[in-house]
Amino acid sequence: MAEHKIPPAIADGRNLITKERNGALEAVEKSPGHPTPEEWSVQGELHKLSLDDPPNPPESPIAFFHMLNRLKSTKREGWRRFKIEQGESISDHMYRMSIMTMLAPPSLQQKGLDVGKCAQMAVVHDMAEALVGDITPLDEIPKEEKNRRETTTMQYFTTKLLGSTTNGMATAGKNIMNLWQEYEDSKTLESKFVHDVDKLELILQMVDYEREWKQQKDLGEFCHVAERIKLPEVREWAAEVLEERKKFWGDKHSQTTGAEKVSEFLKDQNK
């Protein structure tokens, strides 16, 4: 077994963990601000944000509209680890996803894909992150706990903030909850397509940032996401994006993180 030296940054008290990369250990920053399972609750998060519950039942959806602002202001954590501090928000990610679903390949539409539902699902699927935050694997929060937080948050949004039987709010809330749950269950063609688009949007953003930073940032660790795309139509899109990345890096591509996975993915696509 190779001997690894512990990065000196680990000992200086910062919120870092070690991660193996290219046979060596490096220090990476954990996503900040996530409480332990015993600490987290919807009411606790509302208290930290100095937000009050609306009247019961609420008279209008205005409190919900204000809550949605947190999706605009909360950044996606994966990029922050690479010091992209002014990167995309959760809303940015969901907006491009929604537009992408509207361009669903004809072959999927011929199978009965409901494009309108996909567009709605795309702008709902990460809604719980308005309170939960963008939890990443580095946060080491169990999947069951992540699901508990997101489910209770969505229940709060759709039954508390949108719980009135007037003005169609309760019906809208139920529809939003059903769309979110369908995405989470990932059993329908629509939910599978949106899951794949979620991964493709990440790959697109990876390449966009590498171009923006003119090869100063190697974000190739996200390339592995392509392997988890299921539908052939979306895999074809992913292959095109990864081919773009290879051309962008040119002779340097083989030294970038994830280059081998990219080559394997493209090889499988070209069989």
PDB file of C-alpha atoms in Angstrom, residues 26 34 93-94 98 120 140 158 192 195 210 216 238 255 260-261 269:
ATOM      1  CA  GLU A  26      -5.383  16.297  -0.424  1.00  0.00           C
ATOM      2  CA  HIS A  34     -25.101  21.559   8.112  1.00  0.00           C
ATOM      3  CA  HIS A  93     -29.568  24.876 -11.931  1.00  0.00           C
ATOM      4  CA  MET A  94     -33.291  24.116 -11.986  1.00  0.00           C
ATOM      5  CA  SER A  98     -36.520  22.990 -17.066  1.00  0.00           C
ATOM      6  CA  GLN A 120     -42.636  21.398 -13.862  1.00  0.00           C
ATOM      7  CA  GLU A 140     -21.589  12.724   5.338  1.00  0.00           C
ATOM      8  CA  THR A 158     -47.185  22.444   0.576  1.00  0.00           C
ATOM      9  CA  LYS A 192     -36.177   9.082 -15.011  1.00  0.00           C
ATOM     10  CA  HIS A 195     -33.007  12.597 -13.156  1.00  0.00           C
ATOM     11  CA  GLU A 210     -13.678  25.255 -17.037  1.00  0.00           C
ATOM     12  CA  GLN A 216      -7.266  27.299 -14.427  1.00  0.00           C
ATOM     13  CA  ALA A 238     -23.632  13.712 -22.435  1.00  0.00           C
ATOM     14  CA  GLN A 255      -3.828  14.793 -17.349  1.00  0.00           C
ATOM     15  CA  GLU A 260     -10.066   7.884 -18.053  1.00  0.00           C
ATOM     16  CA  LYS A 261     -13.761   7.804 -17.157  1.00  0.00           C
ATOM     17  CA  GLN A 269     -21.188   5.241 -26.647  1.00  0.00           C
TER      18      GLN A 269
END
